[in-house]
CSV table of C-alpha atoms in Angstrom, one decimal:
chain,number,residue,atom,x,y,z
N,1,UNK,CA,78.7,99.7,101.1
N,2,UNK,CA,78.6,96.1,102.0
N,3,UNK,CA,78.8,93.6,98.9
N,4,UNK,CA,76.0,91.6,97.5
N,5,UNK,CA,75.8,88.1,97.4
N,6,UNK,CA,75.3,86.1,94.3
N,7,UNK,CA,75.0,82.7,93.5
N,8,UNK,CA,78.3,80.8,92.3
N,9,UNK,CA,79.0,79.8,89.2
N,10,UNK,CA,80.8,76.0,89.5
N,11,UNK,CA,81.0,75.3,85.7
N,12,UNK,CA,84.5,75.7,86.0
N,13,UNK,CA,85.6,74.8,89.7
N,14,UNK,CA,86.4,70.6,89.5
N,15,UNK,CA,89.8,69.4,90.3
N,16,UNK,CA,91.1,68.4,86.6
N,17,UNK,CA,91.3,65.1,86.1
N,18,UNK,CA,94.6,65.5,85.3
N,19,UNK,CA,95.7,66.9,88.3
N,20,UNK,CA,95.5,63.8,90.1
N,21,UNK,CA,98.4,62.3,87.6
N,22,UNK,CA,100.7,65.0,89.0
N,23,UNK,CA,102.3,65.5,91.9
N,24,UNK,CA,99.8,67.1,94.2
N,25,UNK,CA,98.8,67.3,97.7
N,26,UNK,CA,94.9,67.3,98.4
N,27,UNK,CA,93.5,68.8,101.8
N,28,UNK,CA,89.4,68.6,102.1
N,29,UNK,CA,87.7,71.5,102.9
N,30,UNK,CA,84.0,73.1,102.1
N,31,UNK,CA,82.7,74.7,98.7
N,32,UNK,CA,81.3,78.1,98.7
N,33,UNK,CA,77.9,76.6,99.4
N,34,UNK,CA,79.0,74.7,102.1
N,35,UNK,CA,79.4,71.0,100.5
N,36,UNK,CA,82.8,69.0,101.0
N,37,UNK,CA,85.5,69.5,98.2
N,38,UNK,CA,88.8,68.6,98.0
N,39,UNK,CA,91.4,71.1,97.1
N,40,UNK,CA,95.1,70.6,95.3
N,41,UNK,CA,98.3,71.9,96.2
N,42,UNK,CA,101.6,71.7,93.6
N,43,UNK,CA,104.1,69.9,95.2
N,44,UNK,CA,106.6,72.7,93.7
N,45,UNK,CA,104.7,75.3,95.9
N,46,UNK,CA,104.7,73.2,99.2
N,47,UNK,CA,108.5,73.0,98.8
N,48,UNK,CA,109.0,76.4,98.1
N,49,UNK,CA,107.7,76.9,101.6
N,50,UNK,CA,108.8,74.7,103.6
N,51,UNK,CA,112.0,76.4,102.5
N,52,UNK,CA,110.7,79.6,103.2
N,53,UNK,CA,110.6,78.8,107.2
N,54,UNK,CA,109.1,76.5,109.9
N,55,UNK,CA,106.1,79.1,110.2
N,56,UNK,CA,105.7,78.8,106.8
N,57,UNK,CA,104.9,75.3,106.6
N,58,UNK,CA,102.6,76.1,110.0
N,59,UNK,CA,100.5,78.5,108.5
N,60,UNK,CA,100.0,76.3,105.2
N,61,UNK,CA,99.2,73.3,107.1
N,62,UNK,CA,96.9,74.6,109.9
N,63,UNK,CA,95.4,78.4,108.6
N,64,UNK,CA,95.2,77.4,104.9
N,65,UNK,CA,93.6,74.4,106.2
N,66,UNK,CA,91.4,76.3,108.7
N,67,UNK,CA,90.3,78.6,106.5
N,68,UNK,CA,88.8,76.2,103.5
N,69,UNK,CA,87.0,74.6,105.6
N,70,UNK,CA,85.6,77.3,108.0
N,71,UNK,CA,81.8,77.5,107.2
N,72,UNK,CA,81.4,81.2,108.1
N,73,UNK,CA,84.8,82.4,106.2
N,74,UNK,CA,84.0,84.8,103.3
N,75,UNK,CA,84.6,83.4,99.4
N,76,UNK,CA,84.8,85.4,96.6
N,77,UNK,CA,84.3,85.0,92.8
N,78,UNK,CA,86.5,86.4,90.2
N,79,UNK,CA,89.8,88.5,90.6
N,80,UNK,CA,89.4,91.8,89.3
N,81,UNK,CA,92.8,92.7,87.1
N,82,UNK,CA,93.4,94.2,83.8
N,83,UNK,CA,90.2,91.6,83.0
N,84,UNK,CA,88.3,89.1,85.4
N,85,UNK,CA,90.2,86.1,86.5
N,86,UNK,CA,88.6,83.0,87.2
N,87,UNK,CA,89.0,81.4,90.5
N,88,UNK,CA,88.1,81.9,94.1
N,89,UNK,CA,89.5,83.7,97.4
N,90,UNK,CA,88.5,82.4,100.5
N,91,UNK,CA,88.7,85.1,103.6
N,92,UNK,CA,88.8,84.1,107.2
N,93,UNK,CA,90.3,84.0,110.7
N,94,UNK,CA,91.9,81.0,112.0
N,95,UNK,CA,92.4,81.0,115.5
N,96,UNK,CA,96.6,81.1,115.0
N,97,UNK,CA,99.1,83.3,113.5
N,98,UNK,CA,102.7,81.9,113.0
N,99,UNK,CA,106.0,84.0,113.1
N,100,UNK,CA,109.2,82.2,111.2
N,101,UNK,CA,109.9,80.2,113.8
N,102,UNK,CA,106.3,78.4,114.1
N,103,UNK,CA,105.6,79.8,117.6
N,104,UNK,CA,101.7,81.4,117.4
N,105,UNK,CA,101.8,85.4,117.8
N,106,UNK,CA,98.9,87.8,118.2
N,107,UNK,CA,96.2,88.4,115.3
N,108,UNK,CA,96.2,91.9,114.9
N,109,UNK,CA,92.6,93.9,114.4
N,110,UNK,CA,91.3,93.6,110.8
N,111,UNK,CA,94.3,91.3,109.7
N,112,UNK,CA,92.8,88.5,107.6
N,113,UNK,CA,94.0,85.6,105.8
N,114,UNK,CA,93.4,85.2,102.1
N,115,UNK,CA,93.5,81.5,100.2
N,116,UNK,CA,93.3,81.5,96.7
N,117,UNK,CA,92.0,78.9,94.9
N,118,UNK,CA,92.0,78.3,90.9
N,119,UNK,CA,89.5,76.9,88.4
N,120,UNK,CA,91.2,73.7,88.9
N,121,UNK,CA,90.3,73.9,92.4
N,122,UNK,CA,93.9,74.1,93.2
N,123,UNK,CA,95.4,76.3,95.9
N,124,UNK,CA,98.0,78.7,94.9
N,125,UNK,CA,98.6,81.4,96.9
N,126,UNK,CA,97.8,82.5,100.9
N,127,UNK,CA,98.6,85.2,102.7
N,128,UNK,CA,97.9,87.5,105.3
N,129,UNK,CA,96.2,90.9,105.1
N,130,UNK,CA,94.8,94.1,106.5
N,131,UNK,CA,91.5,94.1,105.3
N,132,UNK,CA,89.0,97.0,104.1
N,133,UNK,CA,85.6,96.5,103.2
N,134,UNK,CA,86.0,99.2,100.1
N,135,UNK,CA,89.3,97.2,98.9
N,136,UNK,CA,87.4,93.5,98.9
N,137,UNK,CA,84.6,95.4,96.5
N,138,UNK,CA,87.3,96.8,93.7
N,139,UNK,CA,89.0,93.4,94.2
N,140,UNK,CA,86.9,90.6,93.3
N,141,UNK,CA,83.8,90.6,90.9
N,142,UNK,CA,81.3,88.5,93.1
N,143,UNK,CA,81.1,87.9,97.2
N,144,UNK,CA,79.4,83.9,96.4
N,145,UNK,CA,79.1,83.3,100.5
T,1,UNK,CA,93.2,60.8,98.6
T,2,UNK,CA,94.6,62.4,101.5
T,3,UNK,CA,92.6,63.3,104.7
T,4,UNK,CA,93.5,66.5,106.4
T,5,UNK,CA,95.2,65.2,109.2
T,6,UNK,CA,97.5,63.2,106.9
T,7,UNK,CA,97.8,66.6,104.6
T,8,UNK,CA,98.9,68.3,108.0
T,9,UNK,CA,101.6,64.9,109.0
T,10,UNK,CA,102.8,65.5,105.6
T,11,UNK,CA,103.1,69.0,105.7
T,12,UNK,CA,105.2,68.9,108.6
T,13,UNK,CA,107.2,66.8,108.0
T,14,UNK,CA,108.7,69.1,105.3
T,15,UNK,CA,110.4,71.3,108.1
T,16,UNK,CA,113.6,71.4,107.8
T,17,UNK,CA,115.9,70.5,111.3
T,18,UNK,CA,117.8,74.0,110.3
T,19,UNK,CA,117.4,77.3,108.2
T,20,UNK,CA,120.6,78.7,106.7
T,21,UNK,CA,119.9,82.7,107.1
T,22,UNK,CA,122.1,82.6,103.7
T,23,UNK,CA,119.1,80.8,101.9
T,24,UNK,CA,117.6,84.1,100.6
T,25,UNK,CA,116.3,85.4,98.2
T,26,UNK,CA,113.8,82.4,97.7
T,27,UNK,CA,112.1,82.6,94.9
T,28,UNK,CA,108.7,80.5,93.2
T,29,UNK,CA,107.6,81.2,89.8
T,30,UNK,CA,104.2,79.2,89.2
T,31,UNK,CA,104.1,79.1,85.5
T,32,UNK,CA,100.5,77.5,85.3
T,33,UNK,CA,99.2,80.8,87.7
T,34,UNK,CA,101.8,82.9,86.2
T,35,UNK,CA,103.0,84.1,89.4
T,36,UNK,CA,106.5,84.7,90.7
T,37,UNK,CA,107.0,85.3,94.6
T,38,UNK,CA,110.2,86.6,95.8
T,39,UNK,CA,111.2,86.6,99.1
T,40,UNK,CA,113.8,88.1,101.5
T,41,UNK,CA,114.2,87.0,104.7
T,42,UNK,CA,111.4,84.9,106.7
T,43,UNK,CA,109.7,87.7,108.5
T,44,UNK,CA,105.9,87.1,109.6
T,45,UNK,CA,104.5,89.3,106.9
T,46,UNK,CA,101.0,91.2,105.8
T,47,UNK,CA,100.4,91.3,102.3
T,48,UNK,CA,100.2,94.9,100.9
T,49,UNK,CA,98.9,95.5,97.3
T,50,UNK,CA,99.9,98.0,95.3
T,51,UNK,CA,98.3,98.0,92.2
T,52,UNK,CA,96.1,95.2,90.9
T,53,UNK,CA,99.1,93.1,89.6
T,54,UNK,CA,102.0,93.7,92.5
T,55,UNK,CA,101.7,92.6,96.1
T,56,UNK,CA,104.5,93.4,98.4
T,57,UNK,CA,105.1,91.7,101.9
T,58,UNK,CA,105.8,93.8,104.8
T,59,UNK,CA,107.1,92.6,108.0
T,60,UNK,CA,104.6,92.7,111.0
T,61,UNK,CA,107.5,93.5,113.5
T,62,UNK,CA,109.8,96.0,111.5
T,63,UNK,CA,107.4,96.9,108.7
T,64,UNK,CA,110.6,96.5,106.3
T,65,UNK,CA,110.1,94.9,102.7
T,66,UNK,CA,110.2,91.2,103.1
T,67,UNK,CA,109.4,90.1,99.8
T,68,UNK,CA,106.6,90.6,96.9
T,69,UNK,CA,104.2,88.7,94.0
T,70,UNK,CA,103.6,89.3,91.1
T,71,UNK,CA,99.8,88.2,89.5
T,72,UNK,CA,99.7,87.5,85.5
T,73,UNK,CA,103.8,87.8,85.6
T,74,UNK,CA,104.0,87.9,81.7
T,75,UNK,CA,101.3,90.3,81.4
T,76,UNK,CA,102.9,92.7,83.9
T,77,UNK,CA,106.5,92.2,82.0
T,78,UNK,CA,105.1,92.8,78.5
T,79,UNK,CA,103.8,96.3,79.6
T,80,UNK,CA,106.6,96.9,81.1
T,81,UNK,CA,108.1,96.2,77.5
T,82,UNK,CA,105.8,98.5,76.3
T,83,UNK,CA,107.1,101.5,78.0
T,84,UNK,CA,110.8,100.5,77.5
T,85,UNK,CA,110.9,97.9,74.5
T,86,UNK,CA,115.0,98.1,74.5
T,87,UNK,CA,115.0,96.0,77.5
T,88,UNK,CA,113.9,92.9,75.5
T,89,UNK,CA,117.2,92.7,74.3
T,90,UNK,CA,118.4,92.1,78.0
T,91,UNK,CA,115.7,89.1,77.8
T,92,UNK,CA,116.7,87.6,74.8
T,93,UNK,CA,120.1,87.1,76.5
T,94,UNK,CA,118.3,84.2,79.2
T,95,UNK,CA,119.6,85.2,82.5
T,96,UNK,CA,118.4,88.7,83.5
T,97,UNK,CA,118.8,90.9,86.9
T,98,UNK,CA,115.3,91.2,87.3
T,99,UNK,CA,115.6,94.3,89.5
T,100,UNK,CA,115.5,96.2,86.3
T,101,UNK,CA,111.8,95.5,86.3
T,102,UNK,CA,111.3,97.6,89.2
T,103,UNK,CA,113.3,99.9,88.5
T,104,UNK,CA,111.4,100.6,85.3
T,105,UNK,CA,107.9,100.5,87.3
T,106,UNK,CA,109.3,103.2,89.3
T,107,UNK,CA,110.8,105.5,86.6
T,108,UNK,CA,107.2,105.3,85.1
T,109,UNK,CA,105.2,105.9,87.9
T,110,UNK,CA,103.9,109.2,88.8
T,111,UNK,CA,103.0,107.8,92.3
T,112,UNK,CA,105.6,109.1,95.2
T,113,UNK,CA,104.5,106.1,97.2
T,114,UNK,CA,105.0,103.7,94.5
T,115,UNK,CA,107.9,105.2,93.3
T,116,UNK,CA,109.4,104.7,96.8
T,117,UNK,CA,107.7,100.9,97.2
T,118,UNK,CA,109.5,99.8,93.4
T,119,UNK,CA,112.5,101.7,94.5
T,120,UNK,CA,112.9,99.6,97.8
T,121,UNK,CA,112.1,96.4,95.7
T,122,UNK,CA,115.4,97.3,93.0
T,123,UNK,CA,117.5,97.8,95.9
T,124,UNK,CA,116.6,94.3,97.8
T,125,UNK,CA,116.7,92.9,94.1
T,126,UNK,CA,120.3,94.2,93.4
T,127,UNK,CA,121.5,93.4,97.2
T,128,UNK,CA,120.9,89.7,96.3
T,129,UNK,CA,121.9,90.2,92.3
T,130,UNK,CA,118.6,88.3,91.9
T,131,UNK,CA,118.0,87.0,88.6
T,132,UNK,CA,115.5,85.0,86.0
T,133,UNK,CA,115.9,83.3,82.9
T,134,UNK,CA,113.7,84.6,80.6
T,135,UNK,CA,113.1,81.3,78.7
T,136,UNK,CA,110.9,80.5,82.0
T,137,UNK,CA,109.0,83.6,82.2
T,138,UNK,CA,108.2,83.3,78.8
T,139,UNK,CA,107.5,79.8,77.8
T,140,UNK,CA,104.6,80.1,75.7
T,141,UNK,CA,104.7,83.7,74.8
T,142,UNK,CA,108.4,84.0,73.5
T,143,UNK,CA,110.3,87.4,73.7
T,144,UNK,CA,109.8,87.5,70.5
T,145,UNK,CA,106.6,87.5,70.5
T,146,UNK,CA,107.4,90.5,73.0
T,147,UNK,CA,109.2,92.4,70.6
T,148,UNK,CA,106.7,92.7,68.0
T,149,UNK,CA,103.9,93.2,70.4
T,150,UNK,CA,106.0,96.0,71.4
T,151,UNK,CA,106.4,97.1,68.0
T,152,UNK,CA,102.9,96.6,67.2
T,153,UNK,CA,102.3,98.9,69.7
């Protein structure tokens, strides 16, 4: 069953104003309908990974990147949980994959990479998964591109 | 504001010249997203959820448990509370062996597969004697608040 498109709803999606008093790193990539945004990241969270490893900080700073600002990468609307979350997941394929030492390594069939993005428009979370059409439906409450 | 070749510069620079293997378990607790991420070892991983709260990280190469998140952390604690509201005097203490938490998942779940997945998660837990303070978990919704949610329900 594929998923329906619906149009966004933004109300909620600007960088809070007072985001830009704390200590954040912003990266540009495109809005669900295709217009340049800029997206936060915590600088808490980058230094969490580049402790994590050296393909850590690789796969933040070139497929996190890649995939905000990929035109034809999927974004969703809402998490589904106990309730809806607010917030967006972007859902692409950039053209590297990084093992812990930062060397690239083979994309494996239907392994995608997930960014998730707040209603302050800031990034919190990326990762790599197997994806199945069934799972994106029971996961998030809208497909908005 | 930064352009994305300066977000990348920056980026990297952050690498560090060497990893200690001994700098695991890593852990991030993002109090504004209330997630926590726990991880490992530095595996390449795929994300694997297993219910709609708990995502655990498998290795690509050896398919072992590299680490998890947790999504809506205090949410996910408090039903744990639920089941088993005598832990919550283990929180009220501060520092807690959070394994316990999957330990519990597992004794509640009817699920062989989970049961297996929060077993595994207990034992990489305990093998590092991971723990939390509570008082960061819970910094708007005190464990006492906890407690009488739990006795309210």
């Amino acid at each position: 069953m594929s998923i329906v498109l619906k149009s966004l709803e933004t109300s909620k999606l600007c960088i809070n104003s007072t985001l830009i008093n704390r200590s954040h790193h912003f990266l540009n990539g495109l809005s669900p309908g295709r217009e340049k945004w800029e997206f936060a990241i915590t600088m808490g969270k980058v230094t969490h990974t580049s402790n994590i490893s050296k393909g850590a900080l690789n796969t933040l700073a070139d497929c996190v990147q890649s995939v905000i600002a990929d035109s034809n990468a999927r974004v969703f609307q809402g998490i589904k949980r106990d309730g809806i979350e607010e917030g967006l997941c972007y859902l692409g394929l950039p053209p590297t994959r990084y093992n812990a030492h930062g060397d690239k390594i083979g994309i494996a069939n239907q392994d995608e990479f997930f960014v998730f993005v707040n209603h302050d428009r800031e990034i919190y979370h990326w990762l790599w998964e197997t994806v199945s059409a069934s799972d994106l439906e029971n996961r998030f409450l809208r497909r908005v591109r | 504001m930064q352009t994305n070749t300066a977000f990348t510069d920056s980026i990297l620079s952050l690498s560090h010249a060497c990893y200690s293997p001994q700098r695991f378990p890593l852990s991030y607790l993002d109090k504004k997203n209330d997630c926590l991420e726990i991880l490992f070892a530095d595996d390449a991983y795929n994300g694997e959820r297993i219910d709609g709260r708990v995502t655990i990280y498998r290795s690509i190469e050896t398919r072992e448990l590299v680490g998890v998140l947790i999504k809506g952390l205090s949410i996910w604690v408090s039903r744990i509370l639920q089941h088993f509201p005598g832990v919550s005097i283990d929180l009220q203490a501060g520092k807690f062996k959070f394994g316990l938490f999957f330990q519990l998942e597992q004794f509640v779940s009817t699920d062989p597969h989970l049961q297996l997945v929060y077993k595994q998660l207990y034992a990489e837990a305990e093998r590092f004697s991971f723990q939390l303070d509570s008082n960061e978990i819970f910094s708007e919704r005190t464990t006492k608040d906890l407690n009488s949610e739990c006795a309210t329900n």
